[in-house]
Amino acid sequence: MRRPLLLSILLLTLLLPATSWAQALGGLIVGKLVGADGAPLENISVSLKKTGTGVNTEANGSFKLKAEAGTQLLHISGLGYVTQETAVEVVAGKTITLPTITLQINQHELSEVKITEQRGLNQRPASVSKMPIAPLDLPQAAVTIDRQVLEQQQVLHLSDALVNVSGLYVTSTTGGVQEELGSRGFAYGSSNTFKNGVRFNNGIMPEASSLERMEVLKGSAAILYGNVAAGGVLNLVTKKPQFERGGSVGLRVGSFGLWKPIFDVYGAVGKSDKVAFRLNGTFEKANSFRDEVKSDRVYVNPSLLFELSPKTTLVLEGDYLRDNRTPDFGVGAINYEIQPSRSRFLNTPGAKNATQQTSTTATLTSRLSDKWQVRAIAGFQRYANEQFSSSRPAGSVFKPGKFYGNQLRSLQRSNTAENYYLAQFDVTGSFRTGFLGHTLLLGADADQYNTRLLAYTAQPYDSINILDRTKVVTQPRNAVRDYSQLPLVTRTLGNTRRAGFYVQDLLSLSEKVKVLAGLRWSYQETPSDVYTYTPPTAAVQTVTVRENRRFDSAFSPRVGLVYQPIKTTALFASYSNSFTPQANTVTDNQGNGLPPSVIDQVEVGIKNDLFKGALSANVTAYRIVNSNQAQVIQQYLNNDVRQPNPAYNSAWPSAQELAGEVTSKGVEVDIQSKPYLGWTFISGYSYNNTAYTKSNIYENGSRLRYNPAHTANLSVFYNFNTSFGENKMLRGLSAGFTTYYVGDKLAGRNTRTTVANDAFRLISIPDYVQFDASLGYSYDRFSLRVKLANILNELSYNLHDDNSVNPIAPRNFSATASYRL
């Protein structure tokens, strides 16, 4: 692990004397860059075209650059500005002061791209926060991972990118068809996952090849998005249209039969300077390190940009994904102990999971003035999934003997369809009232889920031995032959409707003290109708209907304080809350619905930009408490039959009350660098403890499942462009590694204190360190990247409950060749 780093340092050390000697014979170029309005431009690249060496401008727009004597051509570029080249005659031992250079804005650069390039972690506002405020002014942790990092690390799945964000992790991979995420002890459901600012169903692995960047807003986001879990939200931003023509075609191949052609083209529509397009997509086909598992997918992501006026733009985006793969619930567990294996497959022949997801989004943005802007978003998504699979091999208690390890397999079938509609409107602006500065957000949103779920009665199929698949086990007498024999048992129709209104204001009390305060009101209707069908064998075929209706509302406040003792450091503290509506079946001891659970969150931290912004280092500590969690009302107090519980009502034996408590607390560290002398790195660490702190069902202090106590990450890359000047062959070379640690993670089932001799157990998942290495080379329009993943061949698992015990991939190889159009 240390050898590549040591070799690179040694190489730089050898080159430095020669470089210094050459520069000693040259002179110094001094200058300043400003915009069309005369304001200084920071972080603009100024380089010598001959050697490629250069610097970025300071906060006041100035730069100093050493150069060899003779005629030098300065290359000046910054995303969002027209590139310029200026000839300078350098005299040995002299300082050449250039007149002020003015850069013109490139009108065809999109703002989404502009804010990510050449900016550090604390200089890139995330669109998921909805407000045009600097990250140092935000009393909340946020992380953005841009396309350069995704390409360097050759991200294939979303989990490959998560390793760059402390405290964001995969909780499980149920059936091997999705990657379920979590943060700070709370699961990211579809309500917490967004694409281009619109919720999308994460029941399928999203396509990573289309991503421009990944944004993570940690902690509570209820004020912005309503019903979201307390851990945070994830926003995936896809590639946008550009007026400059370009693109690429490529092919990725890898272990286990991976074959993935990729294309990306963009440019103006015809010769128009008002309409631009982008079209990217891929086809992927692969087998697996798992026996009998395979997958294929098709993805297309078209988009159009219309410049309706100098101040108004409309972006139309489409997204289509068809994904077919073998459902795979892993290697199985016996007596809540994982049975080590990487390849053992326990599903039935013909098992399949087929998903289609289609979405469209329209985003209209209009700048009313230099300080006010309106944005409207409309979105639609269609999600359809059909799964044919055997039952999951669960970790039930087995007794040693003749039948040890035998599992009865039942066939299961489900069909899900979902239509999702969204409308959102935001107004942002800045103004002053006396000595107070304001950055204001006013907004409203409404969305609707129409869902249909068809469930079929599971039927016995056969029995297997999960330890020895060659062992013959007697087939049940009432076994079915295939999935067509499974009868429909229920049809559930849902029509969830939500609406919210929110206001948030960043108050600037002074240059050093700022307060972010806001409030949201959310309303939610959750009607559903459940149709239950009698079995086909019944003498009379009937259908019964159960109607469920819920109407909930909640206020979500937020207040945060930011103190900046210096311009590059911010201390912050914040309070916010979120809410979780109860299921339709949850009632109190009188049969009435329970109100939503309200979750309080306190967060404190420090954000630092060090070494003139070259390095950003942020630390956050948090405490999240759900003090009114729904739990079943027990018949007796403290499980003592001599103490009847007065709240228990035998007419409603499954009634619940808002009396439980879960507490999550932890620390997160995120460190990112800008490119410096060819080096870039990303590092992080997280600690989390999420436990029952008040429960009448589980032992107080027992940790909740799926949440690792520790994660750590480090990614280091070196680009040889800055070191080899005229040697074009070496200047296209880059290399690096990424390592990720997961420690002290639990699955299984928490032991119930209300059950004598309870068989439930927690399962300790093996800790692991995944180490990946990458090498890239570009020459002219061609590039080649290779990656070796899990070099240490670590074995661990992702678990759901005590089933779906899915091993992580072993050591594997991939390579991507591409040609830039």
PDB file of N, CA and C in Angstrom, residues 553-611:
ATOM      1  N   SER A 553     -50.605  15.676   9.527  1.00  0.00           N
ATOM      2  CA  SER A 553     -49.938  16.945   9.274  1.00  0.00           C
ATOM      3  C   SER A 553     -48.866  17.140  10.335  1.00  0.00           C
ATOM      4  N   ALA A 554     -47.855  17.928   9.991  1.00  0.00           N
ATOM      5  CA  ALA A 554     -46.753  18.146  10.943  1.00  0.00           C
ATOM      6  C   ALA A 554     -46.043  19.446  10.601  1.00  0.00           C
ATOM      7  N   PHE A 555     -45.510  20.106  11.629  1.00  0.00           N
ATOM      8  CA  PHE A 555     -44.636  21.253  11.470  1.00  0.00           C
ATOM      9  C   PHE A 555     -43.186  20.799  11.647  1.00  0.00           C
ATOM     10  N   SER A 556     -42.312  21.317  10.803  1.00  0.00           N
ATOM     11  CA  SER A 556     -40.887  20.978  10.878  1.00  0.00           C
ATOM     12  C   SER A 556     -40.081  22.268  10.991  1.00  0.00           C
ATOM     13  N   PRO A 557     -39.663  22.645  12.197  1.00  0.00           N
ATOM     14  CA  PRO A 557     -38.852  23.855  12.366  1.00  0.00           C
ATOM     15  C   PRO A 557     -37.367  23.564  12.195  1.00  0.00           C
ATOM     16  N   ARG A 558     -36.621  24.640  11.984  1.00  0.00           N
ATOM     17  CA  ARG A 558     -35.170  24.521  11.883  1.00  0.00           C
ATOM     18  C   ARG A 558     -34.536  25.844  12.283  1.00  0.00           C
ATOM     19  N   VAL A 559     -33.483  25.773  13.086  1.00  0.00           N
ATOM     20  CA  VAL A 559     -32.743  26.967  13.443  1.00  0.00           C
ATOM     21  C   VAL A 559     -31.273  26.598  13.587  1.00  0.00           C
ATOM     22  N   GLY A 560     -30.393  27.426  13.040  1.00  0.00           N
ATOM     23  CA  GLY A 560     -28.964  27.157  13.106  1.00  0.00           C
ATOM     24  C   GLY A 560     -28.174  28.439  13.252  1.00  0.00           C
ATOM     25  N   LEU A 561     -27.059  28.343  13.958  1.00  0.00           N
ATOM     26  CA  LEU A 561     -26.177  29.486  14.195  1.00  0.00           C
ATOM     27  C   LEU A 561     -24.811  29.188  13.598  1.00  0.00           C
ATOM     28  N   VAL A 562     -24.261  30.161  12.858  1.00  0.00           N
ATOM     29  CA  VAL A 562     -22.941  30.026  12.248  1.00  0.00           C
ATOM     30  C   VAL A 562     -22.071  31.184  12.729  1.00  0.00           C
ATOM     31  N   TYR A 563     -20.875  30.847  13.194  1.00  0.00           N
ATOM     32  CA  TYR A 563     -19.907  31.866  13.606  1.00  0.00           C
ATOM     33  C   TYR A 563     -18.615  31.637  12.847  1.00  0.00           C
ATOM     34  N   GLN A 564     -18.154  32.676  12.141  1.00  0.00           N
ATOM     35  CA  GLN A 564     -16.930  32.593  11.350  1.00  0.00           C
ATOM     36  C   GLN A 564     -15.876  33.526  11.942  1.00  0.00           C
ATOM     37  N   PRO A 565     -14.992  33.007  12.809  1.00  0.00           N
ATOM     38  CA  PRO A 565     -13.948  33.863  13.384  1.00  0.00           C
ATOM     39  C   PRO A 565     -13.006  34.408  12.325  1.00  0.00           C
ATOM     40  N   ILE A 566     -12.775  33.610  11.265  1.00  0.00           N
ATOM     41  CA  ILE A 566     -12.031  34.065  10.088  1.00  0.00           C
ATOM     42  C   ILE A 566     -12.789  33.582   8.858  1.00  0.00           C
ATOM     43  N   LYS A 567     -12.461  34.124   7.695  1.00  0.00           N
ATOM     44  CA  LYS A 567     -13.238  33.833   6.500  1.00  0.00           C
ATOM     45  C   LYS A 567     -13.195  32.375   6.088  1.00  0.00           C
ATOM     46  N   THR A 568     -12.171  31.651   6.521  1.00  0.00           N
ATOM     47  CA  THR A 568     -12.001  30.271   6.068  1.00  0.00           C
ATOM     48  C   THR A 568     -12.422  29.243   7.114  1.00  0.00           C
ATOM     49  N   THR A 569     -13.024  29.674   8.202  1.00  0.00           N
ATOM     50  CA  THR A 569     -13.453  28.754   9.262  1.00  0.00           C
ATOM     51  C   THR A 569     -14.858  29.121   9.719  1.00  0.00           C
ATOM     52  N   ALA A 570     -15.694  28.106   9.885  1.00  0.00           N
ATOM     53  CA  ALA A 570     -17.054  28.324  10.369  1.00  0.00           C
ATOM     54  C   ALA A 570     -17.373  27.314  11.455  1.00  0.00           C
ATOM     55  N   LEU A 571     -17.847  27.809  12.593  1.00  0.00           N
ATOM     56  CA  LEU A 571     -18.381  26.981  13.663  1.00  0.00           C
ATOM     57  C   LEU A 571     -19.904  27.048  13.583  1.00  0.00           C
ATOM     58  N   PHE A 572     -20.581  25.901  13.729  1.00  0.00           N
ATOM     59  CA  PHE A 572     -22.038  25.943  13.604  1.00  0.00           C
ATOM     60  C   PHE A 572     -22.707  25.014  14.615  1.00  0.00           C
ATOM     61  N   ALA A 573     -23.947  25.345  14.928  1.00  0.00           N
ATOM     62  CA  ALA A 573     -24.811  24.525  15.764  1.00  0.00           C
ATOM     63  C   ALA A 573     -26.225  24.664  15.229  1.00  0.00           C
ATOM     64  N   SER A 574     -26.986  23.583  15.228  1.00  0.00           N
ATOM     65  CA  SER A 574     -28.330  23.650  14.665  1.00  0.00           C
ATOM     66  C   SER A 574     -29.265  22.685  15.371  1.00  0.00           C
ATOM     67  N   TYR A 575     -30.545  23.027  15.314  1.00  0.00           N
ATOM     68  CA  TYR A 575     -31.611  22.135  15.767  1.00  0.00           C
ATOM     69  C   TYR A 575     -32.635  22.022  14.647  1.00  0.00           C
ATOM     70  N   SER A 576     -33.138  20.816  14.439  1.00  0.00           N
ATOM     71  CA  SER A 576     -34.200  20.593  13.455  1.00  0.00           C
ATOM     72  C   SER A 576     -34.961  19.349  13.856  1.00  0.00           C
ATOM     73  N   ASN A 577     -36.122  19.164  13.270  1.00  0.00           N
ATOM     74  CA  ASN A 577     -36.818  17.904  13.502  1.00  0.00           C
ATOM     75  C   ASN A 577     -37.428  17.395  12.200  1.00  0.00           C
ATOM     76  N   SER A 578     -37.751  16.131  12.213  1.00  0.00           N
ATOM     77  CA  SER A 578     -38.416  15.485  11.086  1.00  0.00           C
ATOM     78  C   SER A 578     -39.537  14.630  11.649  1.00  0.00           C
ATOM     79  N   PHE A 579     -40.318  14.044  10.778  1.00  0.00           N
ATOM     80  CA  PHE A 579     -41.459  13.264  11.262  1.00  0.00           C
ATOM     81  C   PHE A 579     -41.610  11.991  10.434  1.00  0.00           C
ATOM     82  N   THR A 580     -42.188  10.974  11.068  1.00  0.00           N
ATOM     83  CA  THR A 580     -42.445   9.695  10.414  1.00  0.00           C
ATOM     84  C   THR A 580     -43.908   9.320  10.615  1.00  0.00           C
ATOM     85  N   PRO A 581     -44.743   9.362   9.564  1.00  0.00           N
ATOM     86  CA  PRO A 581     -46.142   8.947   9.715  1.00  0.00           C
ATOM     87  C   PRO A 581     -46.232   7.457  10.047  1.00  0.00           C
ATOM     88  N   GLN A 582     -47.271   7.087  10.774  1.00  0.00           N
ATOM     89  CA  GLN A 582     -47.482   5.684  11.117  1.00  0.00           C
ATOM     90  C   GLN A 582     -48.158   4.955   9.956  1.00  0.00           C
ATOM     91  N   ALA A 583     -48.006   3.654   9.943  1.00  0.00           N
ATOM     92  CA  ALA A 583     -48.685   2.837   8.935  1.00  0.00           C
ATOM     93  C   ALA A 583     -50.192   2.855   9.178  1.00  0.00           C
ATOM     94  N   ASN A 584     -50.950   2.544   8.129  1.00  0.00           N
ATOM     95  CA  ASN A 584     -52.413   2.551   8.254  1.00  0.00           C
ATOM     96  C   ASN A 584     -52.912   1.588   9.314  1.00  0.00           C
ATOM     97  N   THR A 585     -52.157   0.521   9.560  1.00  0.00           N
ATOM     98  CA  THR A 585     -52.598  -0.505  10.505  1.00  0.00           C
ATOM     99  C   THR A 585     -52.263  -0.168  11.955  1.00  0.00           C
ATOM    100  N   VAL A 586     -51.525   0.912  12.203  1.00  0.00           N
ATOM    101  CA  VAL A 586     -51.125   1.274  13.561  1.00  0.00           C
ATOM    102  C   VAL A 586     -52.236   2.099  14.213  1.00  0.00           C
ATOM    103  N   THR A 587     -52.768   1.591  15.344  1.00  0.00           N
ATOM    104  CA  THR A 587     -53.837   2.281  16.064  1.00  0.00           C
ATOM    105  C   THR A 587     -53.512   2.330  17.547  1.00  0.00           C
ATOM    106  N   ASP A 588     -54.225   3.220  18.274  1.00  0.00           N
ATOM    107  CA  ASP A 588     -54.091   3.259  19.723  1.00  0.00           C
ATOM    108  C   ASP A 588     -55.031   2.240  20.355  1.00  0.00           C
ATOM    109  N   ASN A 589     -55.178   2.261  21.682  1.00  0.00           N
ATOM    110  CA  ASN A 589     -55.980   1.254  22.373  1.00  0.00           C
ATOM    111  C   ASN A 589     -57.485   1.456  22.218  1.00  0.00           C
ATOM    112  N   GLN A 590     -57.872   2.471  21.428  1.00  0.00           N
ATOM    113  CA  GLN A 590     -59.276   2.672  21.113  1.00  0.00           C
ATOM    114  C   GLN A 590     -59.558   2.491  19.615  1.00  0.00           C
ATOM    115  N   GLY A 591     -58.543   2.075  18.891  1.00  0.00           N
ATOM    116  CA  GLY A 591     -58.713   1.848  17.466  1.00  0.00           C
ATOM    117  C   GLY A 591     -58.496   3.070  16.599  1.00  0.00           C
ATOM    118  N   ASN A 592     -58.040   4.169  17.200  1.00  0.00           N
ATOM    119  CA  ASN A 592     -57.782   5.390  16.441  1.00  0.00           C
ATOM    120  C   ASN A 592     -56.333   5.422  15.945  1.00  0.00           C
ATOM    121  N   GLY A 593     -56.109   6.110  14.836  1.00  0.00           N
ATOM    122  CA  GLY A 593     -54.761   6.212  14.297  1.00  0.00           C
ATOM    123  C   GLY A 593     -53.854   7.050  15.178  1.00  0.00           C
ATOM    124  N   LEU A 594     -52.576   6.688  15.209  1.00  0.00           N
ATOM    125  CA  LEU A 594     -51.604   7.445  15.987  1.00  0.00           C
ATOM    126  C   LEU A 594     -51.016   8.574  15.141  1.00  0.00           C
ATOM    127  N   PRO A 595     -50.702   9.717  15.756  1.00  0.00           N
ATOM    128  CA  PRO A 595     -50.054  10.809  15.005  1.00  0.00           C
ATOM    129  C   PRO A 595     -48.635  10.431  14.621  1.00  0.00           C
ATOM    130  N   PRO A 596     -48.005  11.206  13.739  1.00  0.00           N
ATOM    131  CA  PRO A 596     -46.624  10.898  13.344  1.00  0.00           C
ATOM    132  C   PRO A 596     -45.658  10.983  14.527  1.00  0.00           C
ATOM    133  N   SER A 597     -44.591  10.197  14.451  1.00  0.00           N
ATOM    134  CA  SER A 597     -43.496  10.307  15.406  1.00  0.00           C
ATOM    135  C   SER A 597     -42.614  11.479  14.993  1.00  0.00           C
ATOM    136  N   VAL A 598     -42.256  12.323  15.961  1.00  0.00           N
ATOM    137  CA  VAL A 598     -41.409  13.479  15.700  1.00  0.00           C
ATOM    138  C   VAL A 598     -40.003  13.187  16.204  1.00  0.00           C
ATOM    139  N   ILE A 599     -39.015  13.425  15.360  1.00  0.00           N
ATOM    140  CA  ILE A 599     -37.628  13.077  15.651  1.00  0.00           C
ATOM    141  C   ILE A 599     -36.812  14.361  15.759  1.00  0.00           C
ATOM    142  N   ASP A 600     -36.188  14.581  16.902  1.00  0.00           N
ATOM    143  CA  ASP A 600     -35.394  15.785  17.147  1.00  0.00           C
ATOM    144  C   ASP A 600     -33.927  15.520  16.843  1.00  0.00           C
ATOM    145  N   GLN A 601     -33.260  16.524  16.252  1.00  0.00           N
ATOM    146  CA  GLN A 601     -31.858  16.372  15.870  1.00  0.00           C
ATOM    147  C   GLN A 601     -31.077  17.633  16.216  1.00  0.00           C
ATOM    148  N   VAL A 602     -29.952  17.441  16.919  1.00  0.00           N
ATOM    149  CA  VAL A 602     -29.032  18.520  17.241  1.00  0.00           C
ATOM    150  C   VAL A 602     -27.692  18.203  16.574  1.00  0.00           C
ATOM    151  N   GLU A 603     -27.093  19.217  15.942  1.00  0.00           N
ATOM    152  CA  GLU A 603     -25.856  19.015  15.187  1.00  0.00           C
ATOM    153  C   GLU A 603     -24.912  20.175  15.467  1.00  0.00           C
ATOM    154  N   VAL A 604     -23.658  19.876  15.745  1.00  0.00           N
ATOM    155  CA  VAL A 604     -22.639  20.908  15.921  1.00  0.00           C
ATOM    156  C   VAL A 604     -21.429  20.504  15.085  1.00  0.00           C
ATOM    157  N   GLY A 605     -20.655  21.502  14.665  1.00  0.00           N
ATOM    158  CA  GLY A 605     -19.501  21.147  13.855  1.00  0.00           C
ATOM    159  C   GLY A 605     -18.632  22.329  13.520  1.00  0.00           C
ATOM    160  N   ILE A 606     -17.572  22.036  12.787  1.00  0.00           N
ATOM    161  CA  ILE A 606     -16.628  23.047  12.322  1.00  0.00           C
ATOM    162  C   ILE A 606     -16.249  22.723  10.885  1.00  0.00           C
ATOM    163  N   LYS A 607     -16.214  23.768  10.059  1.00  0.00           N
ATOM    164  CA  LYS A 607     -15.790  23.637   8.667  1.00  0.00           C
ATOM    165  C   LYS A 607     -14.559  24.515   8.455  1.00  0.00           C
ATOM    166  N   ASN A 608     -13.549  23.945   7.820  1.00  0.00           N
ATOM    167  CA  ASN A 608     -12.276  24.652   7.630  1.00  0.00           C
ATOM    168  C   ASN A 608     -11.821  24.582   6.188  1.00  0.00           C
ATOM    169  N   ASP A 609     -11.381  25.705   5.656  1.00  0.00           N
ATOM    170  CA  ASP A 609     -10.624  25.744   4.405  1.00  0.00           C
ATOM    171  C   ASP A 609      -9.192  26.099   4.764  1.00  0.00           C
ATOM    172  N   LEU A 610      -8.271  25.183   4.527  1.00  0.00           N
ATOM    173  CA  LEU A 610      -6.878  25.355   4.926  1.00  0.00           C
ATOM    174  C   LEU A 610      -5.988  25.542   3.704  1.00  0.00           C
ATOM    175  N   PHE A 611      -4.813  26.131   3.932  1.00  0.00           N
ATOM    176  CA  PHE A 611      -3.803  26.315   2.885  1.00  0.00           C
ATOM    177  C   PHE A 611      -4.395  27.013   1.656  1.00  0.00           C
TER     178      PHE A 611
END
